[in-house]
Coordinates of N, CA and C in Angstrom, one line a residue:
X1 N -54.6 -90.1 -51.8 CA -55.4 -89.6 -50.6 C -56.7 -89.1 -51.1
X2 N -57.7 -89.1 -50.2 CA -59.0 -88.6 -50.6 C -59.0 -87.1 -50.3
X3 N -60.1 -86.5 -50.8 CA -60.2 -85.1 -50.7 C -61.3 -84.7 -49.7
X4 N -61.6 -85.6 -48.8 CA -62.6 -85.3 -47.7 C -62.1 -84.3 -46.8
X5 N -63.0 -83.7 -46.0 CA -62.6 -82.6 -45.1 C -61.6 -83.1 -44.1
X6 N -60.5 -82.3 -43.9 CA -59.4 -82.7 -43.0 C -58.4 -83.5 -43.7
X7 N -58.6 -84.0 -44.9 CA -57.6 -84.8 -45.5 C -56.5 -83.9 -46.1
X8 N -55.3 -84.5 -46.2 CA -54.2 -83.8 -46.8 C -53.6 -84.6 -48.0
X9 N -53.0 -83.9 -48.9 CA -52.4 -84.5 -50.0 C -50.9 -84.3 -50.0
X10 N -50.2 -85.1 -50.8 CA -48.7 -84.9 -50.9 C -48.5 -84.3 -52.3
X11 N -47.7 -83.2 -52.3 CA -47.4 -82.5 -53.6 C -45.9 -82.6 -53.9
X12 N -45.6 -82.5 -55.2 CA -44.2 -82.5 -55.6 C -44.0 -81.4 -56.7
X13 N -42.9 -80.7 -56.5 CA -42.5 -79.7 -57.5 C -41.9 -80.3 -58.7
X14 N -42.4 -80.0 -59.9 CA -41.9 -80.6 -61.1 C -40.6 -80.0 -61.5
X15 N -40.2 -78.9 -61.0 CA -38.9 -78.2 -61.3 C -37.8 -78.7 -60.4
X16 N -38.0 -78.6 -59.1 CA -36.8 -78.9 -58.2 C -37.0 -80.2 -57.4
X17 N -38.2 -80.8 -57.4 CA -38.4 -82.0 -56.7 C -38.8 -81.9 -55.3
X18 N -39.0 -80.7 -54.8 CA -39.4 -80.5 -53.4 C -40.8 -81.2 -53.2
X19 N -41.0 -81.7 -52.0 CA -42.2 -82.4 -51.6 C -42.8 -81.6 -50.5
X20 N -44.2 -81.5 -50.5 CA -44.9 -80.8 -49.5 C -46.2 -81.6 -49.1
X21 N -46.6 -81.4 -47.9 CA -47.9 -82.0 -47.4 C -48.8 -80.9 -47.1
X22 N -50.1 -81.0 -47.5 CA -51.0 -79.9 -47.2 C -52.4 -80.2 -47.7
X23 N -53.3 -79.3 -47.4 CA -54.7 -79.4 -47.8 C -55.1 -78.4 -48.9
X24 N -54.1 -77.7 -49.4 CA -54.4 -76.7 -50.5 C -53.4 -76.9 -51.6
X25 N -53.4 -76.0 -52.5 CA -52.5 -76.1 -53.7 C -51.2 -75.3 -53.5
X26 N -50.2 -75.9 -52.9 CA -49.0 -75.1 -52.7 C -48.2 -74.9 -54.0
X27 N -47.4 -73.9 -54.0 CA -46.6 -73.5 -55.1 C -45.1 -73.6 -54.8
X28 N -44.3 -73.9 -55.8 CA -42.8 -73.9 -55.6 C -42.2 -73.5 -56.9
X29 N -41.1 -72.8 -56.9 CA -40.4 -72.4 -58.1 C -41.4 -71.6 -59.0
X30 N -42.4 -70.9 -58.4 CA -43.3 -70.0 -59.1 C -44.4 -70.8 -59.8
X31 N -44.5 -72.1 -59.6 CA -45.6 -72.8 -60.3 C -46.3 -73.7 -59.2
X32 N -47.6 -74.0 -59.5 CA -48.3 -74.9 -58.6 C -47.6 -76.3 -58.6
X33 N -47.6 -76.9 -57.4 CA -47.1 -78.2 -57.3 C -48.1 -79.3 -57.7
X34 N -47.6 -80.4 -58.2 CA -48.5 -81.5 -58.6 C -48.8 -82.5 -57.5
X35 N -50.0 -83.0 -57.5 CA -50.4 -84.0 -56.5 C -49.7 -85.3 -56.8
X36 N -49.1 -85.9 -55.8 CA -48.4 -87.2 -55.9 C -49.4 -88.3 -56.0
X37 N -49.2 -89.3 -56.8 CA -50.1 -90.4 -57.0 C -50.4 -91.1 -55.6
X38 N -51.5 -91.8 -55.6 CA -51.9 -92.5 -54.4 C -51.5 -93.9 -54.2
X39 N -50.4 -94.3 -54.9 CA -49.9 -95.7 -54.8 C -48.6 -95.7 -54.1
X40 N -48.6 -95.6 -52.7 CA -47.4 -95.4 -52.0 C -46.6 -96.7 -52.0
X41 N -45.3 -96.6 -51.9 CA -44.4 -97.7 -51.9 C -44.5 -98.4 -50.5
X42 N -44.7 -97.6 -49.5 CA -44.9 -98.1 -48.1 C -46.4 -97.9 -47.8
X43 N -47.0 -99.0 -47.2 CA -48.4 -99.0 -46.9 C -48.6 -97.9 -45.7
X44 N -49.7 -97.2 -45.8 CA -50.0 -96.3 -44.7 C -50.2 -97.1 -43.4
X45 N -49.8 -96.5 -42.2 CA -49.9 -97.2 -41.0 C -51.3 -97.4 -40.5
X46 N -51.5 -98.5 -39.7 CA -52.8 -98.6 -39.1 C -52.9 -97.6 -38.0
X47 N -54.1 -97.3 -37.4 CA -54.2 -96.4 -36.4 C -53.3 -96.8 -35.2
X48 N -53.3 -98.1 -34.9 CA -52.5 -98.6 -33.7 C -51.0 -98.3 -34.0
X49 N -50.6 -98.6 -35.2 CA -49.1 -98.3 -35.5 C -48.8 -96.9 -35.4
X50 N -49.7 -96.0 -35.9 CA -49.5 -94.6 -35.8 C -49.4 -94.1 -34.3
X51 N -50.4 -94.5 -33.5 CA -50.4 -94.1 -32.1 C -49.2 -94.6 -31.4
X52 N -48.7 -95.8 -31.7 CA -47.6 -96.4 -31.0 C -46.3 -95.7 -31.5
X53 N -46.1 -95.4 -32.8 CA -44.9 -94.8 -33.3 C -44.8 -93.4 -33.0
X54 N -45.8 -92.6 -33.3 CA -45.7 -91.2 -33.2 C -46.0 -90.7 -31.8
X55 N -46.9 -91.3 -31.1 CA -47.3 -90.8 -29.8 C -46.9 -91.6 -28.6
X56 N -46.1 -92.7 -28.9 CA -45.5 -93.5 -27.9 C -46.6 -94.1 -27.0
X57 N -47.7 -94.5 -27.6 CA -48.8 -95.1 -26.8 C -48.7 -96.6 -26.9
X58 N -48.5 -97.2 -25.7 CA -48.5 -98.7 -25.6 C -49.9 -99.2 -25.6
X59 N -50.1 -100.5 -25.6 CA -51.4 -101.1 -25.5 C -52.1 -100.7 -24.2
X60 N -51.3 -100.6 -23.1 CA -51.9 -100.1 -21.8 C -52.4 -98.7 -21.9
X61 N -51.7 -97.8 -22.6 CA -52.1 -96.4 -22.7 C -53.3 -96.4 -23.6
X62 N -53.4 -97.2 -24.6 CA -54.6 -97.2 -25.5 C -55.8 -97.7 -24.7
X63 N -55.6 -98.7 -23.9 CA -56.7 -99.2 -23.1 C -57.2 -98.2 -22.1
X64 N -56.3 -97.5 -21.5 CA -56.7 -96.5 -20.5 C -57.3 -95.3 -21.2
X65 N -56.8 -94.9 -22.3 CA -57.4 -93.8 -23.1 C -58.9 -94.1 -23.5
X66 N -59.1 -95.3 -24.0 CA -60.4 -95.7 -24.4 C -61.4 -95.8 -23.2
X67 N -60.8 -96.2 -22.1 CA -61.6 -96.4 -20.8 C -62.1 -95.0 -20.4
X68 N -61.2 -94.0 -20.4 CA -61.6 -92.6 -20.0 C -62.6 -92.0 -21.0
X69 N -62.3 -92.2 -22.3 CA -63.1 -91.7 -23.4 C -64.6 -92.2 -23.2
X70 N -64.7 -93.5 -22.9 CA -66.0 -94.1 -22.8 C -66.7 -93.8 -21.5
X71 N -65.8 -93.8 -20.4 CA -66.4 -93.7 -19.0 C -66.5 -92.3 -18.5
X72 N -65.9 -91.4 -19.1 CA -65.9 -90.0 -18.6 C -64.9 -89.8 -17.4
X73 N -65.2 -88.8 -16.6 CA -64.3 -88.4 -15.6 C -64.0 -89.5 -14.6
X74 N -62.7 -89.7 -14.3 CA -62.3 -90.8 -13.4 C -61.0 -90.5 -12.7
X75 N -60.8 -91.1 -11.5 CA -59.6 -90.9 -10.8 C -58.7 -92.1 -11.2
X76 N -57.4 -92.0 -10.7 CA -56.4 -93.0 -11.0 C -56.9 -94.3 -10.4
X77 N -57.4 -94.3 -9.2 CA -57.9 -95.5 -8.5 C -59.1 -96.1 -9.2
X78 N -60.0 -95.3 -9.6 CA -61.2 -95.8 -10.3 C -60.8 -96.5 -11.7
X79 N -59.9 -95.8 -12.3 CA -59.4 -96.4 -13.6 C -58.6 -97.6 -13.4
X80 N -57.7 -97.7 -12.4 CA -56.9 -98.9 -12.2 C -57.8 -100.1 -11.9
X81 N -58.9 -99.8 -11.1 CA -59.8 -100.9 -10.8 C -60.6 -101.4 -12.0
X82 N -60.9 -100.5 -12.9 CA -61.7 -100.8 -14.1 C -60.8 -101.6 -15.1
X83 N -59.5 -101.3 -15.2 CA -58.6 -101.8 -16.2 C -57.7 -102.9 -15.7
X84 N -57.7 -103.1 -14.4 CA -56.8 -104.1 -13.8 C -55.3 -103.8 -14.0
X85 N -55.0 -102.5 -14.2 CA -53.6 -102.0 -14.2 C -53.3 -101.5 -12.8
X86 N -52.0 -101.6 -12.5 CA -51.6 -101.1 -11.2 C -51.8 -99.5 -11.2
X87 N -52.0 -99.0 -10.0 CA -52.2 -97.5 -10.0 C -51.1 -96.7 -10.5
X88 N -49.9 -97.1 -10.3 CA -48.7 -96.4 -10.8 C -48.7 -96.4 -12.3
X89 N -49.0 -97.6 -12.9 CA -49.1 -97.7 -14.4 C -50.2 -96.8 -14.9
X90 N -51.3 -96.9 -14.3 CA -52.5 -96.0 -14.8 C -52.1 -94.6 -14.7
X91 N -51.5 -94.1 -13.6 CA -51.1 -92.7 -13.4 C -50.1 -92.3 -14.4
X92 N -49.1 -93.1 -14.7 CA -48.1 -92.8 -15.7 C -48.8 -92.6 -17.1
X93 N -49.6 -93.5 -17.5 CA -50.3 -93.4 -18.8 C -51.3 -92.2 -18.8
X94 N -52.0 -92.0 -17.8 CA -52.9 -90.8 -17.7 C -52.1 -89.5 -17.9
X95 N -51.0 -89.4 -17.2 CA -50.2 -88.2 -17.4 C -49.7 -88.0 -18.8
X96 N -49.3 -89.1 -19.4 CA -48.8 -89.1 -20.8 C -50.0 -88.6 -21.7
X97 N -51.2 -89.1 -21.5 CA -52.3 -88.7 -22.3 C -52.7 -87.3 -22.1
X98 N -52.4 -86.7 -20.9 CA -52.7 -85.3 -20.6 C -51.6 -84.5 -21.4
X99 N -50.4 -84.9 -21.4 CA -49.3 -84.3 -22.2 C -49.7 -84.3 -23.7
X100 N -50.3 -85.3 -24.2 CA -50.6 -85.4 -25.6 C -51.8 -84.6 -25.9
X101 N -52.5 -84.1 -24.9 CA -53.7 -83.3 -25.1 C -55.0 -84.0 -25.3
X102 N -55.0 -85.3 -24.9 CA -56.2 -86.2 -25.1 C -57.1 -86.0 -23.9
X103 N -56.5 -85.9 -22.7 CA -57.3 -85.8 -21.5 C -57.0 -84.5 -20.7
X104 N -57.9 -84.2 -19.9 CA -57.8 -83.0 -19.0 C -57.6 -83.5 -17.6
X105 N -56.7 -82.9 -16.9 CA -56.4 -83.3 -15.5 C -56.8 -82.1 -14.6
X106 N -57.6 -82.4 -13.6 CA -57.9 -81.3 -12.6 C -57.9 -81.8 -11.2
X107 N -57.6 -81.0 -10.3 CA -57.6 -81.3 -8.9 C -59.0 -81.1 -8.3
X108 N -59.4 -82.1 -7.6 CA -60.8 -82.1 -7.0 C -60.6 -82.2 -5.4
X109 N -61.1 -81.2 -4.7 CA -61.1 -81.3 -3.2 C -62.1 -82.3 -2.7
X110 N -61.7 -83.1 -1.8 CA -62.6 -84.0 -1.2 C -63.3 -83.5 0.1
X111 N -64.6 -83.8 0.3 CA -65.4 -83.3 1.4 C -64.7 -83.7 2.8
X112 N -64.1 -84.9 2.8 CA -63.5 -85.4 4.0 C -62.1 -84.9 4.2
X113 N -61.7 -84.0 3.3 CA -60.3 -83.4 3.4 C -59.4 -84.0 2.3
X114 N -58.4 -83.3 2.0 CA -57.5 -83.8 1.0 C -58.0 -83.5 -0.5
X115 N -57.3 -84.1 -1.4 CA -57.7 -83.9 -2.8 C -57.3 -85.1 -3.6
X116 N -57.9 -85.2 -4.8 CA -57.6 -86.2 -5.7 C -57.6 -85.6 -7.1
X117 N -56.8 -86.2 -8.0 CA -56.8 -85.7 -9.4 C -57.8 -86.6 -10.2
X118 N -58.6 -85.9 -11.0 CA -59.6 -86.5 -11.9 C -59.2 -86.3 -13.3
X119 N -59.4 -87.2 -14.1 CA -59.1 -87.2 -15.6 C -60.3 -87.3 -16.4
X120 N -60.5 -86.4 -17.3 CA -61.7 -86.5 -18.2 C -61.3 -86.3 -19.6
X121 N -62.1 -86.8 -20.6 CA -61.7 -86.7 -22.0 C -61.9 -85.2 -22.5
X122 N -61.1 -84.8 -23.4 CA -61.3 -83.6 -24.1 C -62.3 -83.9 -25.3
X123 N -62.8 -82.8 -25.9 CA -63.7 -83.0 -27.0 C -63.0 -83.7 -28.2
X124 N -63.7 -84.5 -29.0 CA -63.0 -85.2 -30.1 C -62.3 -84.2 -31.0
X125 N -62.9 -83.0 -31.3 CA -62.3 -82.0 -32.1 C -61.0 -81.5 -31.6
X126 N -60.9 -81.3 -30.3 CA -59.7 -80.9 -29.6 C -58.6 -81.9 -29.7
X127 N -59.0 -83.2 -29.5 CA -58.1 -84.3 -29.5 C -57.6 -84.4 -31.0
X128 N -58.4 -84.4 -32.0 CA -58.0 -84.5 -33.4 C -57.0 -83.4 -33.7
X129 N -57.3 -82.1 -33.3 CA -56.4 -81.0 -33.6 C -55.1 -81.2 -32.9
X130 N -55.1 -81.7 -31.6 CA -53.9 -81.9 -30.9 C -53.0 -83.0 -31.5
X131 N -53.7 -84.1 -31.9 CA -52.9 -85.2 -32.5 C -52.3 -84.7 -33.9
X132 N -53.1 -84.0 -34.6 CA -52.6 -83.5 -35.9 C -51.4 -82.6 -35.7
X133 N -51.5 -81.7 -34.7 CA -50.3 -80.8 -34.4 C -49.1 -81.6 -34.0
X134 N -49.3 -82.5 -33.1 CA -48.2 -83.3 -32.6 C -47.6 -84.2 -33.8
X135 N -48.5 -84.7 -34.6 CA -48.0 -85.5 -35.7 C -47.2 -84.7 -36.7
X136 N -47.6 -83.5 -37.0 CA -46.8 -82.6 -37.9 C -45.5 -82.2 -37.3
X137 N -45.5 -82.0 -36.0 CA -44.2 -81.8 -35.3 C -43.3 -83.0 -35.4
X138 N -43.8 -84.2 -35.2 CA -43.1 -85.4 -35.4 C -42.6 -85.6 -36.8
X139 N -43.5 -85.3 -37.8 CA -43.1 -85.4 -39.2 C -42.0 -84.4 -39.5
X140 N -42.0 -83.2 -39.0 CA -40.9 -82.3 -39.3 C -39.6 -82.8 -38.8
X141 N -39.6 -83.5 -37.6 CA -38.4 -84.1 -37.0 C -38.0 -85.3 -37.9
X142 N -38.9 -86.0 -38.4 CA -38.6 -87.2 -39.2 C -37.9 -86.7 -40.6
X143 N -38.5 -85.7 -41.1 CA -37.9 -85.1 -42.4 C -36.5 -84.6 -42.1
X144 N -36.3 -84.0 -41.0 CA -34.9 -83.5 -40.6 C -33.9 -84.7 -40.5
X145 N -34.4 -85.9 -39.9 CA -33.5 -87.0 -39.9 C -33.2 -87.5 -41.3
X146 N -34.2 -87.6 -42.2 CA -33.9 -88.0 -43.5 C -33.0 -87.1 -44.2
X147 N -33.1 -85.8 -44.0 CA -32.2 -84.8 -44.6 C -30.8 -85.0 -44.1
X148 N -30.6 -85.3 -42.8 CA -29.3 -85.7 -42.2 C -28.7 -86.9 -42.9
X149 N -29.5 -87.9 -43.1 CA -29.1 -89.1 -43.8 C -28.6 -88.8 -45.2
X150 N -29.3 -88.0 -45.9 CA -29.0 -87.6 -47.3 C -27.6 -86.8 -47.3
X151 N -27.5 -85.9 -46.3 CA -26.2 -85.1 -46.3 C -25.1 -86.1 -45.9
X152 N -25.3 -87.0 -45.0 CA -24.2 -87.9 -44.6 C -23.8 -88.8 -45.7
X153 N -24.8 -89.2 -46.5 CA -24.5 -90.1 -47.7 C -23.7 -89.3 -48.7
X154 N -24.1 -88.1 -49.0 CA -23.4 -87.3 -50.0 C -22.0 -87.0 -49.5
X155 N -21.8 -86.7 -48.2 CA -20.5 -86.4 -47.7 C -19.6 -87.6 -47.7
X156 N -20.2 -88.8 -47.4 CA -19.5 -90.1 -47.5 C -19.0 -90.4 -48.9
X157 N -19.8 -90.1 -49.9 CA -19.4 -90.3 -51.3 C -18.3 -89.4 -51.6
X158 N -18.4 -88.1 -51.2 CA -17.3 -87.2 -51.5 C -16.0 -87.6 -50.8
X159 N -16.1 -88.0 -49.6 CA -14.9 -88.4 -48.8 C -14.3 -89.6 -49.4
X160 N -15.1 -90.5 -49.9 CA -14.5 -91.8 -50.4 C -14.4 -91.8 -51.9
X161 N -14.2 -90.6 -52.5 CA -14.0 -90.5 -54.0 C -12.9 -91.3 -54.5
X162 N -11.8 -91.5 -53.7 CA -10.7 -92.3 -54.2 C -10.9 -93.8 -53.9
X163 N -12.0 -94.2 -53.3 CA -12.2 -95.6 -53.0 C -12.4 -96.4 -54.3
X164 N -11.7 -97.5 -54.5 CA -11.8 -98.2 -55.8 C -13.1 -98.9 -55.9
X165 N -13.8 -99.3 -54.8 CA -15.1 -99.9 -54.9 C -16.1 -98.9 -55.5
X166 N -16.0 -97.7 -55.1 CA -16.9 -96.7 -55.6 C -16.7 -96.5 -57.1
X167 N -15.4 -96.5 -57.5 CA -15.1 -96.3 -58.9 C -15.5 -97.4 -59.8
X168 N -15.5 -98.6 -59.2 CA -15.9 -99.8 -60.0 C -17.4 -99.7 -60.3
X169 N -18.2 -99.3 -59.3 CA -19.7 -99.2 -59.5 C -19.9 -98.0 -60.3
X170 N -19.2 -97.0 -60.2 CA -19.4 -95.7 -61.0 C -19.1 -96.0 -62.4
X171 N -18.1 -96.8 -62.7 CA -17.7 -97.1 -64.1 C -18.7 -98.0 -64.8
X172 N -19.4 -98.8 -64.1 CA -20.3 -99.7 -64.8 C -21.5 -99.0 -65.2

């Protein structure tokens, strides 16, 4: 990983093997952790893969997001007309983007009576921070799932200690 502003590195403890992600020099077991090499076994995701996997953004959501980012404040109807998506589809994706912290939603009173919701982009810095926060929350959940897998595997090995297949592999 590069050391440009906002970049993070992966660190590993030489003593216990703990792994950490951060932008500073974390310590573990009383010593500084070492930076892990930049040759990952798994290729880093593309931006599209990341948005789809972590933020549950479909192609339609990405289209709508870009349309609002480029076009500024818009209503569901205006956006549906510009993107050729049904109003209900546009509204669903707009609300998801609001939940993600990408867009702002506010109620606008109409001169002729009634109201309409308008959606506008948040600042790029706000969006970046929001995405980073949500990604780290997602990452924490992913690490928890991997830890569950590790525990289940260890428990399975202990439970199957009398299994002859395990003993065969173990003896080789």
